[in-house]
Coordinates of C-alpha atoms and ligand atoms in Angstrom, one line a residue:
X206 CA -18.5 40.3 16.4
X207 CA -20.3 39.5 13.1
X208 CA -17.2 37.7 11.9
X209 CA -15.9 34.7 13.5
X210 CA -13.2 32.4 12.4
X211 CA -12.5 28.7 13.1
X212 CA -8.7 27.7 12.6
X213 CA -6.3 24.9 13.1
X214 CA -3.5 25.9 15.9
X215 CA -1.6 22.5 14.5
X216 CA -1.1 20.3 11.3
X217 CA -4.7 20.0 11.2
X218 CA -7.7 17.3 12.2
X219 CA -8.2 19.1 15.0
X220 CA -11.7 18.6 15.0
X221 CA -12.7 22.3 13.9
X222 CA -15.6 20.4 12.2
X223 CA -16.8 19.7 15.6
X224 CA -16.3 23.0 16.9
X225 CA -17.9 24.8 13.7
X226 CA -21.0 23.1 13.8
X227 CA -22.0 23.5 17.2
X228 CA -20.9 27.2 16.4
X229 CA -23.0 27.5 13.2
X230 CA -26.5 28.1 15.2
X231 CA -25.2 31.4 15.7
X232 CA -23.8 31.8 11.7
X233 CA -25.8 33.4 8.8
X234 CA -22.9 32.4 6.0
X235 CA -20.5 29.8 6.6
X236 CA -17.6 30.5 4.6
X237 CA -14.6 28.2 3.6
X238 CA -11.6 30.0 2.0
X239 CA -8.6 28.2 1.2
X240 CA -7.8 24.0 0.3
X241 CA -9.6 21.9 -1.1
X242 CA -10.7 18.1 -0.9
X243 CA -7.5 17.6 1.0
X244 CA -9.9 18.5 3.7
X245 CA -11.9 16.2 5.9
X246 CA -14.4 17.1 8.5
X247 CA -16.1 14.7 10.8
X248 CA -19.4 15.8 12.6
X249 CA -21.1 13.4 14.7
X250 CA -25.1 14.5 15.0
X251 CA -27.0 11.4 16.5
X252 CA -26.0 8.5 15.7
X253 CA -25.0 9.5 11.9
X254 CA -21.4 10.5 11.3
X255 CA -21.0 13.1 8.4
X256 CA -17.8 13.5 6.4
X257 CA -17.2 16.6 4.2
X258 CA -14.4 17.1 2.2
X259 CA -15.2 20.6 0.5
X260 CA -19.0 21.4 2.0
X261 CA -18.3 23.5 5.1
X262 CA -19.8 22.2 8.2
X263 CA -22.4 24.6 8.1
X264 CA -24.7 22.3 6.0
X265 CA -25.9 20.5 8.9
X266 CA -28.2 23.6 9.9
X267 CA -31.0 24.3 8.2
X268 CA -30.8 27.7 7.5
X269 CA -27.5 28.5 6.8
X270 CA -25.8 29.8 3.5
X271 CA -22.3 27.5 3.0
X272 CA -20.1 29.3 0.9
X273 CA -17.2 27.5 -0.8
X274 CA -15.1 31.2 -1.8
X275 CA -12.6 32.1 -4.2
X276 CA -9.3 31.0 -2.8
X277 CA -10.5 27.1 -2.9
X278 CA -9.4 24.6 -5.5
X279 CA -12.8 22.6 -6.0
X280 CA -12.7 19.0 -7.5
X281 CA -16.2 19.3 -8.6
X282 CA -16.9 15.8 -9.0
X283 CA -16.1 15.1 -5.1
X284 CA -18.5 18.4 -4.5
X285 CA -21.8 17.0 -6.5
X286 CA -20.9 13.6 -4.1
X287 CA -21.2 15.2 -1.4
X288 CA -24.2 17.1 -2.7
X289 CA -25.8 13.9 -3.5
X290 CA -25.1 12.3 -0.3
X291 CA -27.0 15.2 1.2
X292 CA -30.2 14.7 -2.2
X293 CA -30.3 11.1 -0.7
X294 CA -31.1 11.9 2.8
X295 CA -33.7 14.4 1.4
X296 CA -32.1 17.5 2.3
X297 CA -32.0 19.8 -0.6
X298 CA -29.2 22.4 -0.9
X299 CA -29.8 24.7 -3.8
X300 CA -30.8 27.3 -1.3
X301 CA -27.9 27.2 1.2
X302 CA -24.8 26.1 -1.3
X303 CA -23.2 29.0 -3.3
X304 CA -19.8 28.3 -5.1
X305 CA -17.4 31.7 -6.1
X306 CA -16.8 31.4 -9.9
X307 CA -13.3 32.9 -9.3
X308 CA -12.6 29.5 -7.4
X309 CA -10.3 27.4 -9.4
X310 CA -11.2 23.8 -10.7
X311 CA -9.1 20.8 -10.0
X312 CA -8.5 18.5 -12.9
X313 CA -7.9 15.0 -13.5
X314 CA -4.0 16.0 -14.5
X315 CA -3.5 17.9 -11.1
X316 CA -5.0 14.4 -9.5
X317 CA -2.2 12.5 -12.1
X318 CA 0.5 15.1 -11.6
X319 CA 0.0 15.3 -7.7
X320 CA 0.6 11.1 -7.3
X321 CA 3.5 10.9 -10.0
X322 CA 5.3 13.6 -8.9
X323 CA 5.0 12.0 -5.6
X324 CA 5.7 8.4 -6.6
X325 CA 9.4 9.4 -8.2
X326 CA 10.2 11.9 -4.9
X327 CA 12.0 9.1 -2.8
X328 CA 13.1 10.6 0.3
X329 CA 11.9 13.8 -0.7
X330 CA 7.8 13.1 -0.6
X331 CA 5.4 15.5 1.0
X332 CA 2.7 12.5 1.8
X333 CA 0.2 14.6 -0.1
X334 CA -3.6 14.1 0.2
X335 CA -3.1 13.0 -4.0
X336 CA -5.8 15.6 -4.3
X337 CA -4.0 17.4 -6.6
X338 CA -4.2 20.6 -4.5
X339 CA -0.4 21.5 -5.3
X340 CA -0.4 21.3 -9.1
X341 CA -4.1 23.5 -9.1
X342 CA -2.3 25.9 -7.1
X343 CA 0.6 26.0 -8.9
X344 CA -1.3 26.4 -12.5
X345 CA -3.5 29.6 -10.2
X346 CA 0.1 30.9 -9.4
X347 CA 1.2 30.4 -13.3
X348 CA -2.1 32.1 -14.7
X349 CA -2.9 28.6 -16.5
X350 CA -5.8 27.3 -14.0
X351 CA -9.2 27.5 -15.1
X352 CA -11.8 29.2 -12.5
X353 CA -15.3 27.9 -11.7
X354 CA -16.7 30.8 -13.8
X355 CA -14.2 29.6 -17.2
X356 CA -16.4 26.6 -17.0
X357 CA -19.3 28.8 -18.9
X358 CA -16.9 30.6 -21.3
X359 CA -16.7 30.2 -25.0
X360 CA -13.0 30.5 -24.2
X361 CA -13.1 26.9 -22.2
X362 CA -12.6 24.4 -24.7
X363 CA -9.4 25.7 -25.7
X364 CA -7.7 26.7 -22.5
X365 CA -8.8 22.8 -21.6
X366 CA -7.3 21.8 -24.5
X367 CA -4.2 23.8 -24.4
X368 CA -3.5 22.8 -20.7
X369 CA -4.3 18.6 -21.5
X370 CA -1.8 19.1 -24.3
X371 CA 0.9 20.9 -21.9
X372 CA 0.2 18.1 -19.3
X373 CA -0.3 15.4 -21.4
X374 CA 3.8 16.0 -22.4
X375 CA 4.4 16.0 -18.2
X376 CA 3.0 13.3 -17.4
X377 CA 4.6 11.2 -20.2
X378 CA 8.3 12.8 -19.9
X379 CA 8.8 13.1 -16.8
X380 CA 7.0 10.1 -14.9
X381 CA 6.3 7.7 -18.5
X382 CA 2.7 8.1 -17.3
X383 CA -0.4 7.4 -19.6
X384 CA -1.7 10.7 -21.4
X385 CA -5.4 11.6 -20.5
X386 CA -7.9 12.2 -23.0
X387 CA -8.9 16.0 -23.4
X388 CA -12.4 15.1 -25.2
X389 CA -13.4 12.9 -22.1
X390 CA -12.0 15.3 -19.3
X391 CA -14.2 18.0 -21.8
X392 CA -17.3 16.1 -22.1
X393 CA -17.2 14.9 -18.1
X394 CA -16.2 18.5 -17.0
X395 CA -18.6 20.3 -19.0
X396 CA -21.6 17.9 -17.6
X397 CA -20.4 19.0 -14.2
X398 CA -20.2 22.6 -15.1
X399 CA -24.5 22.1 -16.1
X400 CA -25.0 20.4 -12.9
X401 CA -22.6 22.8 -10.3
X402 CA -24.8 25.6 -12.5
X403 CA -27.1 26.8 -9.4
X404 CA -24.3 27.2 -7.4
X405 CA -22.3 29.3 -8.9
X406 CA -21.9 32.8 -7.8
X407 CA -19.8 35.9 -7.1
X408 CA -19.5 34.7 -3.6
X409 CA -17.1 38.2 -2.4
X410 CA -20.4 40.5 -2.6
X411 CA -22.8 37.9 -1.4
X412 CA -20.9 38.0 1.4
X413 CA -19.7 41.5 2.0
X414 CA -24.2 42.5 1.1
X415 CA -24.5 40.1 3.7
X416 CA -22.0 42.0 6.6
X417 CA -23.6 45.4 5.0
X418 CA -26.7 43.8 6.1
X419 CA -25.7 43.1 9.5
X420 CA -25.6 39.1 9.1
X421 CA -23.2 36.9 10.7
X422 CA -20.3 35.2 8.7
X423 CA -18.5 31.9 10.2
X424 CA -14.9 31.5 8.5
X425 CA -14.0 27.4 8.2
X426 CA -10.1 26.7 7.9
X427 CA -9.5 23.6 7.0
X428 CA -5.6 21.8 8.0
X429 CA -3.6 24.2 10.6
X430 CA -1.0 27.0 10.9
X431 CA 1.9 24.3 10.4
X432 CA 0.7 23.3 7.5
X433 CA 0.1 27.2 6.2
X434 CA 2.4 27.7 2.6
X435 CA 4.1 30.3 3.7
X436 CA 5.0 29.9 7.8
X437 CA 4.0 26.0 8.1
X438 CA 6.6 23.5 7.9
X439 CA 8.0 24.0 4.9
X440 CA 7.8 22.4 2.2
X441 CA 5.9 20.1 3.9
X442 CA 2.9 21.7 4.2
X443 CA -0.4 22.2 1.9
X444 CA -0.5 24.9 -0.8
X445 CA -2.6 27.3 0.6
X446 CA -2.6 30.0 3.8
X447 CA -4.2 27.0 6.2
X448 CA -4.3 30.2 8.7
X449 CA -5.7 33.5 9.7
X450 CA -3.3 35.1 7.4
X451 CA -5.7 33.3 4.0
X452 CA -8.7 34.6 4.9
X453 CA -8.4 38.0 3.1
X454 CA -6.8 36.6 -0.2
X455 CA -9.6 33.5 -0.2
X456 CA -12.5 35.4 0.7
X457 CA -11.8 39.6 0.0
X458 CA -12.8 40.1 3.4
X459 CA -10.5 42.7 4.7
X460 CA -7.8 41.7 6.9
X461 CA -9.2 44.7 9.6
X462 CA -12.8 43.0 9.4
X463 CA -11.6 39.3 10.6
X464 CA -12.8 39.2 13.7
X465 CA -12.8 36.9 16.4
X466 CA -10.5 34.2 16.0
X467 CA -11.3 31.0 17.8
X468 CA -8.4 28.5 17.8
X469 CA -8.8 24.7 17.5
X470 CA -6.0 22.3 19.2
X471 CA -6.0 19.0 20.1
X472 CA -5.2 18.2 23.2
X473 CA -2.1 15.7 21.9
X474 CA -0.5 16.2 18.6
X475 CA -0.7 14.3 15.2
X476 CA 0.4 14.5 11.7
X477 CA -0.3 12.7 8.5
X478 CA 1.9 12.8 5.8
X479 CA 5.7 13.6 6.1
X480 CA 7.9 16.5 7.7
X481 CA 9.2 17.5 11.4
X482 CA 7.1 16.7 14.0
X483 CA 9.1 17.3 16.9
X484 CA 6.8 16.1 19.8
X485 CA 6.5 12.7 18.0
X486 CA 6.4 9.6 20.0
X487 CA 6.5 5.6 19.4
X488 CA 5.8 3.2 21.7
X489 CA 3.0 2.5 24.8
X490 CA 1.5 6.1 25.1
X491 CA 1.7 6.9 21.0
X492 CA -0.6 3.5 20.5
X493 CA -2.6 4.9 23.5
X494 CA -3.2 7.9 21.6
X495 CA -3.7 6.4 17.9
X496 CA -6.0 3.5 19.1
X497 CA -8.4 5.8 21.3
X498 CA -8.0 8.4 19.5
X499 CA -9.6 7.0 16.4
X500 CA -6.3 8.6 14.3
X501 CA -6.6 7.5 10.9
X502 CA -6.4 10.2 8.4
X503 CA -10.3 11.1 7.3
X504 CA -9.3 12.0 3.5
X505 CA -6.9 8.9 2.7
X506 CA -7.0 6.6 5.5
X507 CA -3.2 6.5 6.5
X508 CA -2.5 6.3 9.9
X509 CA -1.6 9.7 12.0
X510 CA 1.7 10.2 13.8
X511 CA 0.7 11.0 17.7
X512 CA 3.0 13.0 20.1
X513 CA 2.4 15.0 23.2
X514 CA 1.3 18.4 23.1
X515 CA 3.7 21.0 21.4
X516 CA 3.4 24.4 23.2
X517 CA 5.8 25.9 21.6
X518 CA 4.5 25.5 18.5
X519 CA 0.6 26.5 19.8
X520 CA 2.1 29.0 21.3
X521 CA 3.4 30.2 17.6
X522 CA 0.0 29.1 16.5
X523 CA -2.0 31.5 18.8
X524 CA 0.2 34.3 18.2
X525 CA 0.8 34.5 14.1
X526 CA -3.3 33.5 14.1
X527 CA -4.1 36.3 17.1
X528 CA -6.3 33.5 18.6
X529 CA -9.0 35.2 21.0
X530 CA -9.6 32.3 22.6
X531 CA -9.0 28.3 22.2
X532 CA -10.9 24.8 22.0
X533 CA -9.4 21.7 23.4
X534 CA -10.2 19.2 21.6
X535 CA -10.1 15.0 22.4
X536 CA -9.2 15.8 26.2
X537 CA -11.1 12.3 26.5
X538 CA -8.4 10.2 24.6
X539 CA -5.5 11.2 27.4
X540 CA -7.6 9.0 30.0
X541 CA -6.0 6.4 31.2
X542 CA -2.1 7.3 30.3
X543 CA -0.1 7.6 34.0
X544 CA 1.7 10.7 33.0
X545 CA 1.3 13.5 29.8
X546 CA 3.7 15.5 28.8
X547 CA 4.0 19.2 27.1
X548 CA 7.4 20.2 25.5
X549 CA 7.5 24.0 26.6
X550 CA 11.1 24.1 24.6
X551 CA 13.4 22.9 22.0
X552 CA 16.8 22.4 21.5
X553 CA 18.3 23.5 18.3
X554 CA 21.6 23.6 17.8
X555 CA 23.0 23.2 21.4
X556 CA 20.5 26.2 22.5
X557 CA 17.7 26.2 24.1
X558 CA 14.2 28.4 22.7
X559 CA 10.9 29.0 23.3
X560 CA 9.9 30.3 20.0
X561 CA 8.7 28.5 17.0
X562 CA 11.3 29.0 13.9
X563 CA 10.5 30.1 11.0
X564 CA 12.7 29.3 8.3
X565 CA 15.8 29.2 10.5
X566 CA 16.9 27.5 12.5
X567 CA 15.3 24.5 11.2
X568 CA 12.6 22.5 13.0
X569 CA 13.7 19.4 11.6
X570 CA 16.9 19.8 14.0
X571 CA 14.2 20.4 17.2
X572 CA 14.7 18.1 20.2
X573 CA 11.5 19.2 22.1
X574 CA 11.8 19.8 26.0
X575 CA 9.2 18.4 28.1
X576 CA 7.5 19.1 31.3
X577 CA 6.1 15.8 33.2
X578 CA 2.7 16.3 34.1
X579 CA 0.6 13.6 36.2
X580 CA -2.1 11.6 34.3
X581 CA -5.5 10.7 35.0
X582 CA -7.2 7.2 35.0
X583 CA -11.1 8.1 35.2
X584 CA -12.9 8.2 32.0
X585 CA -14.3 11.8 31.0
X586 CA -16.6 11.7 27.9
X587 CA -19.8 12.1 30.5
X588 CA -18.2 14.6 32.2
X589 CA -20.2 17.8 31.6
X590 CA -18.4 20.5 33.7
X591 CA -15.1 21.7 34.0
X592 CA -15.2 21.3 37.7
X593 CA -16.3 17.6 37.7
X594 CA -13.0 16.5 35.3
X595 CA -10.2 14.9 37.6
X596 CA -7.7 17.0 39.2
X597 CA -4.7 16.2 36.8
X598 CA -6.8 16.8 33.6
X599 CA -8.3 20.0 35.3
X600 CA -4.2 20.7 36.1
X601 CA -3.2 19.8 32.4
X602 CA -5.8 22.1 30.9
X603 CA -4.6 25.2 33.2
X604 CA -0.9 24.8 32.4
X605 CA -2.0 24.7 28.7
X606 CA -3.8 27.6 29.3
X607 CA -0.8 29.9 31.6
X608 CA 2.5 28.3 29.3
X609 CA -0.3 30.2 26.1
X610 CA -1.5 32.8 27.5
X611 CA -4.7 32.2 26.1
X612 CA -8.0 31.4 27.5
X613 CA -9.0 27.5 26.9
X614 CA -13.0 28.4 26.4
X615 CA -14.3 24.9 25.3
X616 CA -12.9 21.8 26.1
X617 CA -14.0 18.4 24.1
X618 CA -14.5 15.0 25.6
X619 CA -16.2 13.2 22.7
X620 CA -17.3 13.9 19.2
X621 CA -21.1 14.3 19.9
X622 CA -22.2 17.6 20.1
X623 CA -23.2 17.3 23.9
X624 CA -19.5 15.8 24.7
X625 CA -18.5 19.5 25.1
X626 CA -17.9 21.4 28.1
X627 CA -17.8 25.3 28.3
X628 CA -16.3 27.2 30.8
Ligands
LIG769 P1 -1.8 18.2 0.1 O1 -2.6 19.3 0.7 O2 -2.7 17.1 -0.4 O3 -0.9 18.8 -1.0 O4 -0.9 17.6 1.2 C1 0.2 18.3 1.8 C2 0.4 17.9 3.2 O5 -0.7 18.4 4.0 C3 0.4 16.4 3.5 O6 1.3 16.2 4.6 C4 -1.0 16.1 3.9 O7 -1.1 14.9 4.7 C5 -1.4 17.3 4.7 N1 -2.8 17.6 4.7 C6 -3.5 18.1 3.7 N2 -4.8 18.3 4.1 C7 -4.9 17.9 5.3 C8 -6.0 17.8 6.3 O8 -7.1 18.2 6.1 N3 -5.6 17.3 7.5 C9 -4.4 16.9 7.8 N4 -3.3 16.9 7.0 C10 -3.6 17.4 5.7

């Protein structure tokens, strides 16, 4: 199909950075849609480890156009970083980077209203990224953002000036914070506007010329379905469609032309920030999981919660995202535990349900239902095939695959791009 989407079947760092860029050989455009630097992608090539936290994972191939499309919120200072860090290693991107002008820009005040807002929440705290990707989303929502194209306007300097002014009273009533100075954010943003210059394009017909023209377009989520705005774990979840259901709004495509979906799951379950995570677990096999695991979060650093796989909730995930067909990602970090478990149910309310609610019942009331499976001691990042992996992990991944009636095409045993077995 000449579309083909990556997407997060959980609360994201799954590891579809991984799974996109040993995809991308086959890609012409490698398109990201929705989030922003709240994002953090991992690729292991060698024995260099790349972070991105707006390029899509795309860059690491040569010939490959990385789009970055309208429904992003771009902090453009972290995306001429990233640029750079690619300039110092002598790869040159002017050819294969294009930036939509209908994006919107994040500014220093989303960044200030994002950690204040946080910091007098109490209980109530989301755990953000501190990205600001809420308040750029909620000034797109209010028709007060300023897009990537308003950078070249006349019209600029006073919508800036109007919106520092409006913030400026925010961030001193309501959290006694310092005001930020409009003629610095000006001067800085409009150096970053000369430098994003080559970038910047109308990224919907770059892409729809290049379908028209028979190429093949790779779509990058970034987070996961649980963390999707409107059927994630609300409210804590990111401001964007983190699903299938954004790729339409973020990029024009039209919904009918999304094609195959490839879902990305870990094969255990984390979360960073707050809200319900029902599979959660403390103790023995949750410092099994966080220690070998690696699972620190990739944009701040804090330390993810680990449970045990929630089917219920993939199962939710590969239904609302019409997965085709699913990667398992980190199968290598369950060696060595003496049992696993998958929660097939919850408990809500004295009842029992397979189905993942949305909006009611709450999840926060879940107590997941598990089924004991047995574990496996052998180590399994060499392990090329599916038929050489122990019994019980061969046994874990076919239950995964029967409770979701989903094929489990790729399964991941190390972050290398050779640590990857297809079936
Ligand atoms: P925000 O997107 O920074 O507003 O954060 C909202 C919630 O989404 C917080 O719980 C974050 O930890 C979580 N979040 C945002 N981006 C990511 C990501 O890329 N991976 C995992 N969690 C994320």
């Amino acid at each position: 199909m000449p579309v083909l989407s990556v997407i997060g079947t959980q609360w994201g760092d799954e590891g579809k950075g991984k799974v996109l860029d040993l995809m991308a050989a086959r890609a012409d455009l490698v398109v990201r849609y929705q989030g922003g630097a709240n994002a953090g992608h991992t690729v292991v090539v060698g024995s260099e480890k790349f972070v991105f936290h707006l390029l899509p994972s795309g860059v690491l191939h040569e010939d490959k156009v990385n789009v970055l499309a309208s429904g992003m919120v771009i902090d453009p200072a972290q995306l001429l970083r990233e640029v750079k860090a690619f300039a110092d290693r002598g790869i040159d991107l002017s050819d294969r980077l294009r930036l939509s002008a209908a994006a919107h820009v994040v500014f220093p005040y989303h960044k200030a209203l994002d950690t204040a807002s946080e910091g007098v929440k109490g209980g109530l705290r989301l755990g953000t990224t501190g990205r600001g990707i809420g308040p750029a989303y909620s000034d797109k929502a209010a028709r007060t953002g300023i897009r990537v194209g308003d950078l070249y306007h006349e019209a600029f300097h006073e919508r800036l000036e109007a919106n520092v002014r409006e913030k400026n009273r925010a961030l001193q009533a309501l959290y006694d914070s310092e005001p930020l100075s409009f003629e610095e954010i000006y001067s800085e943003y409009s150096e970053y506007a000369r430098q994003l210059r080559p970038y910047v394009t109308d990224t919907y017909h770059l892409m729809m010329d290049a379908l028209d023209a028979g190429r093949y377009v790779f779509i990058e989520g970034a987070q996961g379905i649980l963390l999707d705005l409107d059927f994630g774990t609300y409210p804590f979840v990111t401001s964007s469609n983190a699903s299938v259901l954004g790729i339409a709004s973020g990029t024009g495509l039209p919904p009918k032309r999304v094609g195959e979906v490839f879902g990305v799951a870990k094969a255990y379950c984390t979360r960073v920030g707050e809200g319900p995570f029902p599979t959660e677990i403390s103790g023995k096999a949750a410092e099994h999981l966080a220690t070998k695991g690696h699972e620190f979060g990739t944009t701040t650093g804090r330390p993810r919660r680990c449970g045990w796989f929630d089917a219920v909730a993939a199962r939710f995930a590969v239904q609302i995202n019409g997965v085709d067909s699913l990667t398992l990602m980190k199968l290598d970090t369950m060696s060595g535990l003496s049992e696993v478990k998958v929660c097939t149910a919850y408990e809500i309310d004295g009842k029992r349900t397979d189905r993942f609610p949305v909006g009611f019942p709450s999840v926060a009331d879940a107590t997941p239902q598990f089924e004991t499976l047995p574990g496996w001691g052998e180590e399994i990042d060499n392990v090329r095939r599916f038929q050489d992996l122990p019994d019980a992990a061969r046994n874990y991944v076919h239950f995964l695959e029967d409770f979701l009636r989903v094929k489990i095409a790729i399964v991941s045993v190390g972050p290398a791009r050779d640590q990857t077995i297809f079936r």
